[in-house]
Short mmCIF file of C-alpha atoms and ligand atoms in Angstrom, two decimals:
data_model
loop_
_atom_site.label_atom_id
_atom_site.label_comp_id
_atom_site.label_asym_id
_atom_site.label_seq_id
_atom_site.Cartn_x
_atom_site.Cartn_y
_atom_site.Cartn_z
CA MET D 1 8.20 224.13 -69.94
CA LYS D 2 5.20 223.97 -67.63
CA ASP D 3 5.53 223.76 -63.90
CA ASP D 4 9.17 222.83 -64.63
CA LYS D 5 8.22 219.81 -66.89
CA LEU D 6 8.97 219.24 -70.29
CA VAL D 7 6.17 219.32 -72.56
CA MET D 8 6.24 216.46 -75.02
CA GLY D 9 4.11 215.92 -78.37
CA VAL D 10 4.42 212.32 -79.78
CA LEU D 11 4.12 211.58 -83.33
CA GLY D 12 3.30 208.11 -84.54
CA LEU D 13 0.90 206.34 -82.31
CA GLY D 14 1.68 202.67 -82.92
CA GLU D 15 5.03 202.37 -80.75
CA GLY D 16 4.35 205.90 -79.90
CA ARG D 17 1.69 204.34 -77.24
CA SER D 18 4.49 203.31 -75.02
CA VAL D 19 6.19 206.77 -74.91
CA ILE D 20 2.78 208.15 -73.96
CA SER D 21 2.76 205.70 -70.94
CA ALA D 22 6.08 206.81 -70.28
CA VAL D 23 5.25 210.65 -70.22
CA GLN D 24 2.29 209.98 -68.25
CA LYS D 25 4.24 208.03 -65.61
CA SER D 26 7.14 210.70 -65.39
CA SER D 27 7.65 213.41 -63.09
CA TYR D 28 9.93 215.08 -65.67
CA TYR D 29 7.28 215.48 -68.26
CA GLU D 30 3.74 216.53 -69.32
CA LEU D 31 2.00 215.50 -72.64
CA GLY D 32 1.42 218.14 -75.10
CA ASN D 33 -0.49 216.44 -77.88
CA ILE D 34 -0.56 213.31 -79.97
CA CYS D 35 -0.40 212.88 -83.61
CA ASP D 36 -1.08 210.33 -86.16
CA LEU D 37 -2.51 210.34 -89.79
CA ASN D 38 -4.77 207.57 -88.72
CA ASP D 39 -7.78 209.29 -86.96
CA GLU D 40 -9.22 205.92 -85.69
CA LEU D 41 -5.94 205.30 -84.09
CA CYS D 42 -5.70 208.67 -82.59
CA LYS D 43 -9.17 208.23 -80.92
CA LYS D 44 -8.24 204.79 -79.70
CA ARG D 45 -5.16 206.28 -77.71
CA VAL D 46 -7.27 209.24 -76.50
CA LYS D 47 -9.63 206.73 -74.93
CA GLU D 48 -6.76 204.39 -73.60
CA PHE D 49 -4.92 207.16 -71.94
CA GLY D 50 -7.83 209.56 -71.09
CA LEU D 51 -6.61 212.35 -73.09
CA SER D 52 -8.52 215.39 -74.17
CA LYS D 53 -7.05 216.20 -77.57
CA TYR D 54 -5.15 214.83 -80.71
CA THR D 55 -4.42 216.08 -83.99
CA THR D 56 -3.73 214.43 -87.59
CA ARG D 57 -1.55 217.23 -88.89
CA TYR D 58 1.95 217.24 -87.58
CA GLU D 59 2.10 220.83 -88.53
CA ASP D 60 -0.58 221.82 -85.71
CA MET D 61 1.98 220.14 -83.16
CA LEU D 62 5.06 221.98 -84.63
CA ALA D 63 3.08 225.26 -84.39
CA ASP D 64 2.12 224.61 -80.85
CA ASP D 65 4.80 226.93 -78.57
CA SER D 66 4.00 225.06 -75.35
CA ILE D 67 5.63 221.96 -76.64
CA ASP D 68 9.25 221.63 -75.93
CA VAL D 69 10.11 218.22 -77.30
CA ILE D 70 8.75 216.10 -80.08
CA GLY D 71 9.04 212.28 -79.75
CA ILE D 72 9.07 210.62 -83.42
CA TYR D 73 7.67 207.20 -83.65
CA THR D 74 6.69 207.16 -87.34
CA PRO D 75 8.21 204.67 -89.93
CA ASP D 76 11.85 204.52 -90.46
CA GLN D 77 11.62 206.04 -93.86
CA PHE D 78 10.22 209.26 -92.29
CA HIS D 79 12.41 210.00 -89.37
CA ALA D 80 14.99 212.26 -91.11
CA LYS D 81 12.28 214.21 -92.56
CA HIS D 82 10.18 214.68 -89.29
CA ILE D 83 13.43 215.47 -87.46
CA LYS D 84 14.27 218.29 -89.72
CA GLN D 85 10.64 219.64 -89.39
CA ALA D 86 10.92 219.42 -85.80
CA LEU D 87 14.20 221.25 -85.49
CA LYS D 88 13.09 224.02 -87.86
CA ALA D 89 9.94 224.53 -85.57
CA GLY D 90 12.64 225.04 -82.45
CA LYS D 91 11.91 221.93 -80.93
CA HIS D 92 14.06 219.29 -79.27
CA VAL D 93 14.08 215.63 -80.61
CA ILE D 94 13.75 212.32 -79.20
CA CYS D 95 13.62 210.03 -82.26
CA THR D 96 13.30 206.17 -82.19
CA LYS D 97 15.70 204.21 -83.89
CA PRO D 98 17.06 204.14 -86.79
CA VAL D 99 17.76 207.98 -87.00
CA MET D 100 17.64 207.53 -90.83
CA ILE D 101 17.96 204.67 -93.49
CA GLY D 102 20.99 205.85 -95.21
CA LEU D 103 23.41 208.83 -95.16
CA ASP D 104 21.87 210.75 -97.92
CA GLN D 105 20.33 213.27 -95.58
CA ALA D 106 22.84 213.15 -92.85
CA LYS D 107 25.16 216.23 -93.48
CA ASP D 108 22.03 218.32 -93.97
CA LEU D 109 20.44 217.13 -90.70
CA VAL D 110 23.79 217.76 -88.85
CA GLY D 111 23.61 221.35 -90.11
CA CYS D 112 19.88 221.91 -89.26
CA GLU D 113 20.41 220.71 -85.65
CA LYS D 114 23.72 223.34 -85.41
CA GLU D 115 21.46 225.90 -86.75
CA SER D 116 18.51 225.14 -84.43
CA GLY D 117 20.44 225.23 -81.14
CA LYS D 118 18.29 222.36 -80.17
CA LEU D 119 19.30 218.58 -79.40
CA VAL D 120 18.35 215.32 -81.22
CA PHE D 121 18.50 212.25 -79.06
CA VAL D 122 18.13 208.80 -80.76
CA GLY D 123 16.29 206.18 -78.56
CA GLN D 124 18.36 203.25 -78.85
CA SER D 125 16.11 201.31 -76.29
CA SER D 126 18.28 198.15 -75.52
CA ARG D 127 20.83 200.46 -73.67
CA PHE D 128 17.98 201.39 -71.42
CA PHE D 129 16.80 197.87 -70.47
CA GLU D 130 17.61 197.04 -67.00
CA PRO D 131 20.03 193.92 -67.51
CA LEU D 132 21.84 195.90 -70.29
CA LYS D 133 21.87 198.91 -68.32
CA ARG D 134 23.25 197.04 -65.25
CA GLN D 135 25.98 195.31 -67.41
CA ARG D 136 27.20 198.79 -68.75
CA GLU D 137 27.34 200.15 -65.13
CA LEU D 138 29.47 197.12 -64.01
CA TYR D 139 31.60 197.34 -67.01
CA GLU D 140 32.39 200.93 -66.02
CA GLU D 141 33.32 199.72 -62.75
CA LYS D 142 35.94 197.46 -64.56
CA ASN D 143 34.27 194.05 -63.39
CA ILE D 144 35.65 192.18 -66.41
CA GLY D 145 39.02 193.75 -66.69
CA GLU D 146 40.21 195.13 -69.99
CA LEU D 147 37.68 194.44 -72.79
CA ILE D 148 38.85 191.95 -75.36
CA SER D 149 35.88 191.26 -77.57
CA VAL D 150 32.01 191.75 -77.92
CA GLU D 151 29.27 189.35 -79.11
CA THR D 152 25.82 190.75 -79.80
CA HIS D 153 22.80 189.57 -81.70
CA TYR D 154 19.32 190.23 -82.39
CA LYS D 155 17.55 186.90 -83.32
CA ASN D 156 13.89 186.59 -83.33
CA ASP D 157 11.12 185.12 -85.93
CA SER D 158 9.94 188.66 -86.89
CA ARG D 159 7.68 187.75 -89.86
CA TRP D 160 4.73 189.14 -88.03
CA PHE D 161 6.30 192.55 -88.50
CA LEU D 162 5.71 192.22 -92.24
CA GLU D 163 1.96 192.87 -91.66
CA ARG D 164 2.94 196.71 -91.46
CA ASP D 165 2.49 198.16 -94.91
CA TRP D 166 5.69 200.14 -94.60
CA SER D 167 7.82 197.01 -94.16
CA ARG D 168 6.90 196.33 -97.98
CA GLN D 169 8.06 199.89 -99.09
CA PRO D 170 11.27 200.93 -100.40
CA GLY D 171 13.84 201.72 -97.43
CA PHE D 172 12.60 199.05 -95.01
CA SER D 173 15.41 196.66 -94.09
CA TRP D 174 15.99 194.03 -91.22
CA MET D 175 19.38 195.56 -90.62
CA TYR D 176 18.00 199.14 -90.14
CA ASN D 177 15.09 198.33 -88.29
CA PHE D 178 15.85 195.22 -86.15
CA MET D 179 19.59 194.45 -86.25
CA ILE D 180 20.47 198.11 -85.25
CA HIS D 181 20.09 197.14 -81.65
CA ALA D 182 22.86 194.57 -81.87
CA VAL D 183 24.92 196.88 -83.80
CA ASP D 184 24.39 199.92 -81.51
CA LEU D 185 25.18 197.52 -78.47
CA ALA D 186 28.49 196.40 -80.04
CA THR D 187 29.52 200.15 -80.91
CA TRP D 188 28.65 201.24 -77.41
CA TYR D 189 31.54 199.16 -76.13
CA ILE D 190 33.78 199.35 -79.27
CA PRO D 191 32.96 203.15 -80.52
CA GLU D 192 35.79 203.30 -83.09
CA ILE D 193 34.93 200.54 -85.43
CA GLU D 194 37.18 200.89 -88.41
CA GLU D 195 36.20 197.90 -90.57
CA VAL D 196 33.51 195.49 -90.96
CA PHE D 197 32.99 192.18 -92.89
CA GLY D 198 29.98 189.91 -93.22
CA TYR D 199 27.84 187.32 -94.83
CA GLY D 200 23.94 187.58 -95.36
CA SER D 201 21.19 185.88 -97.11
CA VAL D 202 17.81 186.53 -98.23
CA SER D 203 15.84 183.43 -96.91
CA PRO D 204 13.74 181.31 -99.20
CA ASN D 205 11.02 182.57 -96.46
CA MET D 206 11.55 185.93 -97.40
CA LYS D 207 11.18 185.27 -101.02
CA SER D 208 7.79 183.99 -100.54
CA TYR D 209 6.80 187.47 -99.07
CA ASN D 210 8.49 189.03 -102.20
CA ILE D 211 10.98 190.78 -99.78
CA HIS D 212 14.44 190.74 -100.99
CA THR D 213 16.34 192.37 -98.02
CA GLU D 214 18.61 190.12 -96.10
CA ASP D 215 16.95 188.41 -93.11
CA THR D 216 19.99 186.36 -91.76
CA MET D 217 23.31 188.07 -91.28
CA SER D 218 26.63 187.43 -89.50
CA PHE D 219 29.38 190.34 -89.32
CA VAL D 220 32.64 190.72 -87.61
CA MET D 221 34.00 194.24 -86.89
CA LYS D 222 37.06 195.67 -85.42
CA ASP D 223 38.62 198.83 -84.12
CA LYS D 224 42.52 200.03 -84.56
CA SER D 225 43.73 198.61 -81.46
CA GLY D 226 42.26 195.12 -82.02
CA HIS D 227 39.04 195.04 -80.12
CA PHE D 228 36.61 193.19 -82.08
CA ALA D 229 32.96 192.43 -82.29
CA THR D 230 30.77 189.70 -83.71
CA VAL D 231 26.93 190.77 -84.52
CA GLU D 232 24.31 188.53 -85.75
CA GLY D 233 20.91 188.77 -86.89
CA ALA D 234 17.98 186.38 -88.06
CA TYR D 235 14.43 187.52 -88.54
CA GLY D 236 12.67 185.22 -91.11
CA SER D 237 12.80 181.73 -89.71
CA PRO D 238 12.06 179.94 -86.65
CA CYS D 239 14.06 180.78 -83.42
CA LEU D 240 14.61 179.26 -80.11
CA ASP D 241 12.38 179.91 -77.17
CA GLY D 242 13.39 183.15 -75.27
CA ASN D 243 14.42 181.37 -72.17
CA ILE D 244 16.99 179.39 -74.05
CA GLU D 245 18.54 182.19 -76.20
CA PHE D 246 17.77 185.96 -75.50
CA PRO D 247 16.24 187.56 -78.72
CA ILE D 248 18.74 190.36 -77.88
CA GLU D 249 21.98 189.39 -76.17
CA CYS D 250 25.31 191.28 -75.35
CA THR D 251 28.26 189.32 -74.20
CA LEU D 252 31.57 191.22 -73.03
CA ARG D 253 34.86 189.15 -72.84
CA GLY D 254 37.45 190.78 -70.56
CA THR D 255 40.79 189.96 -69.13
CA THR D 256 39.31 189.10 -65.72
CA GLY D 257 35.52 188.23 -66.47
CA ILE D 258 32.69 187.71 -68.67
CA SER D 259 29.48 189.31 -68.39
CA ARG D 260 25.99 188.72 -70.50
CA GLY D 261 22.71 191.05 -70.54
CA GLY D 262 19.85 190.75 -72.91
CA TYR D 263 16.32 191.62 -73.79
CA SER D 264 13.48 190.55 -72.97
CA LYS D 265 14.39 188.43 -69.98
CA LEU D 266 15.20 190.42 -66.87
CA LYS D 267 18.59 188.81 -66.00
CA TYR D 268 22.13 189.38 -66.05
CA TYR D 269 24.85 186.96 -65.65
CA GLU D 270 28.67 187.42 -65.00
CA ARG D 271 31.70 185.14 -64.00
CA THR D 272 34.91 187.02 -62.66
CA ILE D 273 38.35 185.43 -61.60
CA ASP D 274 40.62 187.00 -59.00
CA GLU D 275 43.29 185.68 -56.54
CA THR D 276 40.59 184.50 -54.26
CA GLY D 277 38.94 182.39 -57.05
CA ARG D 278 36.01 181.99 -59.46
CA HIS D 279 32.90 184.30 -58.76
CA ASP D 280 29.60 183.70 -60.44
CA ARG D 281 26.79 186.27 -60.22
CA MET D 282 23.27 186.14 -61.64
CA GLU D 283 20.81 188.90 -61.01
CA THR D 284 17.03 188.95 -61.89
CA TYR D 285 14.91 191.89 -61.73
CA ASP D 286 11.52 190.28 -61.92
CA ASP D 287 10.25 193.11 -59.43
CA LYS D 288 10.50 195.50 -62.43
CA HIS D 289 8.72 193.58 -64.87
CA ASP D 290 5.53 195.65 -64.71
CA PHE D 291 7.65 198.78 -65.09
CA TYR D 292 9.07 197.57 -68.46
CA PHE D 293 6.12 195.65 -69.83
CA ARG D 294 2.85 197.57 -69.44
CA PHE D 295 0.99 196.25 -72.11
CA GLU D 296 -0.33 192.97 -73.40
CA LYS D 297 2.68 190.54 -74.22
CA GLU D 298 6.36 191.53 -73.61
CA ASN D 299 7.02 193.26 -77.05
CA HIS D 300 6.45 196.83 -75.92
CA HIS D 301 9.08 199.22 -74.48
CA ALA D 302 7.52 201.64 -72.16
CA GLY D 303 9.99 201.01 -69.49
CA GLU D 304 13.10 201.49 -71.64
CA TYR D 305 11.58 204.70 -73.04
CA GLN D 306 10.75 206.03 -69.62
CA ASN D 307 14.43 205.51 -68.75
CA TYR D 308 15.46 207.22 -71.92
CA ILE D 309 13.23 210.38 -71.82
CA GLU D 310 14.08 210.89 -68.18
CA TYR D 311 17.83 210.53 -69.03
CA PHE D 312 17.38 213.07 -71.89
CA ALA D 313 15.54 215.42 -69.28
CA ARG D 314 18.42 215.35 -66.86
CA CYS D 315 20.96 215.83 -69.61
CA LEU D 316 19.04 219.01 -70.44
CA GLN D 317 18.85 220.16 -66.70
CA LYS D 318 22.74 219.67 -66.56
CA ASN D 319 23.63 220.96 -69.90
CA MET D 320 25.04 217.73 -70.98
CA THR D 321 24.61 216.13 -74.46
CA PRO D 322 22.43 212.81 -74.28
CA LYS D 323 23.97 209.98 -76.01
CA PRO D 324 23.56 208.62 -78.46
CA ASP D 325 23.36 211.98 -80.08
CA LEU D 326 22.97 212.81 -83.72
CA SER D 327 26.36 212.51 -84.68
CA GLU D 328 26.89 209.11 -82.80
CA ALA D 329 23.57 207.87 -84.19
CA ILE D 330 24.70 208.77 -87.75
CA HIS D 331 27.94 207.05 -87.16
CA THR D 332 26.15 203.75 -86.58
CA ILE D 333 24.32 204.19 -89.82
CA GLY D 334 27.68 204.56 -91.52
CA ILE D 335 28.54 201.30 -89.96
CA MET D 336 25.44 199.73 -91.14
CA GLU D 337 26.29 201.20 -94.66
CA ALA D 338 29.54 199.54 -94.39
CA MET D 339 27.98 196.40 -93.52
CA LYS D 340 25.54 196.35 -96.44
CA ARG D 341 28.46 197.18 -98.73
CA SER D 342 30.29 194.18 -97.49
CA LEU D 343 27.37 191.94 -98.11
CA THR D 344 27.35 193.32 -101.50
CA THR D 345 31.07 193.00 -102.43
CA GLY D 346 32.07 190.15 -100.19
CA MET D 347 34.82 192.31 -99.03
CA PRO D 348 35.82 194.00 -95.58
CA VAL D 349 34.84 197.68 -95.90
CA LYS D 350 36.41 200.62 -93.95
CA VAL D 351 34.12 202.78 -92.22
CA SER D 352 36.10 205.98 -92.71
CA GLU D 353 36.08 205.67 -96.33
CA LEU D 354 32.31 205.32 -96.49
CA MET D 355 31.75 208.28 -94.12
CA ARG D 356 34.01 210.56 -96.44
CA GLU D 357 31.84 209.68 -99.36
CA TYR D 358 29.17 211.70 -97.73
CA GLU D 359 31.48 214.28 -96.55
CA LEU D 360 30.87 213.15 -92.67
CA GLU D 361 34.40 212.71 -91.69
N1 NAD Z 401 12.70 199.02 -79.40
C1 NAD Z 401 12.45 199.85 -80.00
O1 NAD Z 401 12.99 201.21 -79.84
C2 NAD Z 401 11.11 200.09 -80.97
C3 NAD Z 401 10.46 199.07 -81.13
C4 NAD Z 401 9.31 199.17 -81.92
C5 NAD Z 401 9.27 200.18 -82.95
N2 NAD Z 401 10.21 201.10 -82.90
C6 NAD Z 401 10.16 202.26 -84.07
O2 NAD Z 401 9.15 202.89 -84.04
C7 NAD Z 401 8.57 203.36 -85.48
C8 NAD Z 401 7.26 203.10 -85.51
O3 NAD Z 401 7.13 201.58 -85.41
P1 NAD Z 401 5.50 201.02 -85.30
O4 NAD Z 401 5.84 199.49 -85.10
O5 NAD Z 401 4.91 202.04 -84.37
O6 NAD Z 401 5.05 201.28 -86.77
P2 NAD Z 401 3.44 201.47 -86.83
O7 NAD Z 401 3.11 201.30 -88.33
O8 NAD Z 401 2.64 200.74 -86.10
O9 NAD Z 401 3.16 202.91 -86.40
C9 NAD Z 401 3.72 204.02 -87.24
C10 NAD Z 401 2.51 205.28 -87.25
O10 NAD Z 401 3.11 206.31 -87.70
C11 NAD Z 401 1.90 207.00 -88.58
N3 NAD Z 401 2.37 207.85 -89.30
C12 NAD Z 401 3.05 207.64 -90.38
N4 NAD Z 401 3.50 208.93 -91.02
C13 NAD Z 401 2.96 209.95 -90.30
C14 NAD Z 401 2.86 211.42 -90.41
N5 NAD Z 401 3.36 211.91 -91.61
N6 NAD Z 401 2.22 212.01 -89.39
C15 NAD Z 401 1.71 211.39 -88.48
N7 NAD Z 401 1.60 209.98 -88.21
C16 NAD Z 401 2.17 209.33 -89.38
C17 NAD Z 401 1.20 205.88 -89.05
O11 NAD Z 401 -0.25 206.20 -89.30
C18 NAD Z 401 1.19 204.59 -88.08
O12 NAD Z 401 0.34 204.86 -86.92
C19 NAD Z 401 9.59 202.68 -86.25
O13 NAD Z 401 10.74 203.65 -86.68
C20 NAD Z 401 10.47 201.51 -85.34
O14 NAD Z 401 11.66 201.29 -85.81
C21 NAD Z 401 11.20 201.15 -82.10
#
C-alpha cells in the first residue's frame, strides 16, 4: 500500500493496456510496474501512459515488495501458472477470464490460494458493463418477479482474433476465450447449474484456418429447481450489425417482467406488468461512453476494468470476498468442461460428476 492506495503490477500489455488506464484513473490504485516479454510493446506502453519503468521479467515484478496486486492479462493458456506464481510471491491477484483452460490445475490452485492467505478475483468484465450492472441491480430489487429462465449469447465475427499467435496454439478455444462471457452471465443468475446439453459445429470457415475448435454452439442448461438457460456462441462467420443484435446479450424472463442488457451498446430494456398495466423502460448511458471506451473503436474494456478493480479494492477494505472468486470461476470452467463433453458425446452431462472427477466437489 502507498498512501492508502493498492499498488498494482500489470502482466501482459495487450489487453493489459486497458487496466493500466483503469489504474491511472482510479483513486484506489497506484501503478507499481508493467511487464511483458515483448520489449517493444513495453516501450510503447511506457510512452503511451507516461511511465518511468517496465520489466520483461515477471520474476522482477513478483520480487517487488511494494506491489500488492498482480493484474494478469497474458494468453489464456498461462493464467493458472501466472496466478500460482503471484500467490507464492504473496500477492493478491486480479486475473482476466478464463481463470484456466481446463480443470487439471484447479485443485492445486485452490490449495495455493488457501496457503497464501491472498485473494484471487476473476475479471468477468461483462458483469461490470453499465447495462448489465444495471440489469443485475434491478433484478435484485425484484423488478421481474421470480426468475423463470435466462437467455444469453456472445455472437460476433471474431476471425480477426486469429491474428494472435496463441489462438493457434493448443488450449485456445472459442468457448473458453469468448463464450465464457455468455456462460458467466447465465450462471450469475442460475448459479447451481446441474446439467448441460448442446450442439456445436466447426464451420468450414474455421477449417480454412486449420482450426478445429467449435466456433458455432448452442446449449441449454438447468438447475435442480427447473430454472434453465440457453447459451449461444458464434465466432467464425458473419454476424448482424451490433445495433440490430448486441454481440453480448442477457435476457431475463420472470413472472412479472422481462429485461435485457448487453454489450457493447449502452442500452437497457425492460417490460414489467402490474395491476396498473404494462410499463416499458429503456435506459441509455451515452454519457458514460468515454468512460467505457477510451481507445480507438469499441473493443477495449477500460471502464469495465476500472469498475472491477475498484470493486476488488472495496471488498478488501470491507473484508469481503470479491466475486467471482477462485471457486466460482473454477465452477464456471467445470460447466464449460461439461459443455465440451456434451459436444463430444451428444448427451446431457451432469456438472457435479465432472467436478468429482477432479476432486473438486
Ligand atoms: N473482456 C475481457 O475481459 C477481455 C478482453 C480481451 C482479452 N481478454 C483476455 O486478456 C488476455 C490477453 O489477451 P490479449 O488480447 O491482450 O492478447 P495479446 O496477445 O494481445 O497480449 C498478451 C500479451 O502477453 C504477453 N506475454 C505472454 N507471456 C508472457 C509472460 N510469461 N510474461 C510477460 N508477458 C507475457 C505477450 O507478449 C502479449 O503481449 C487473454 O486471456 C484474453 O482472454 C479479456
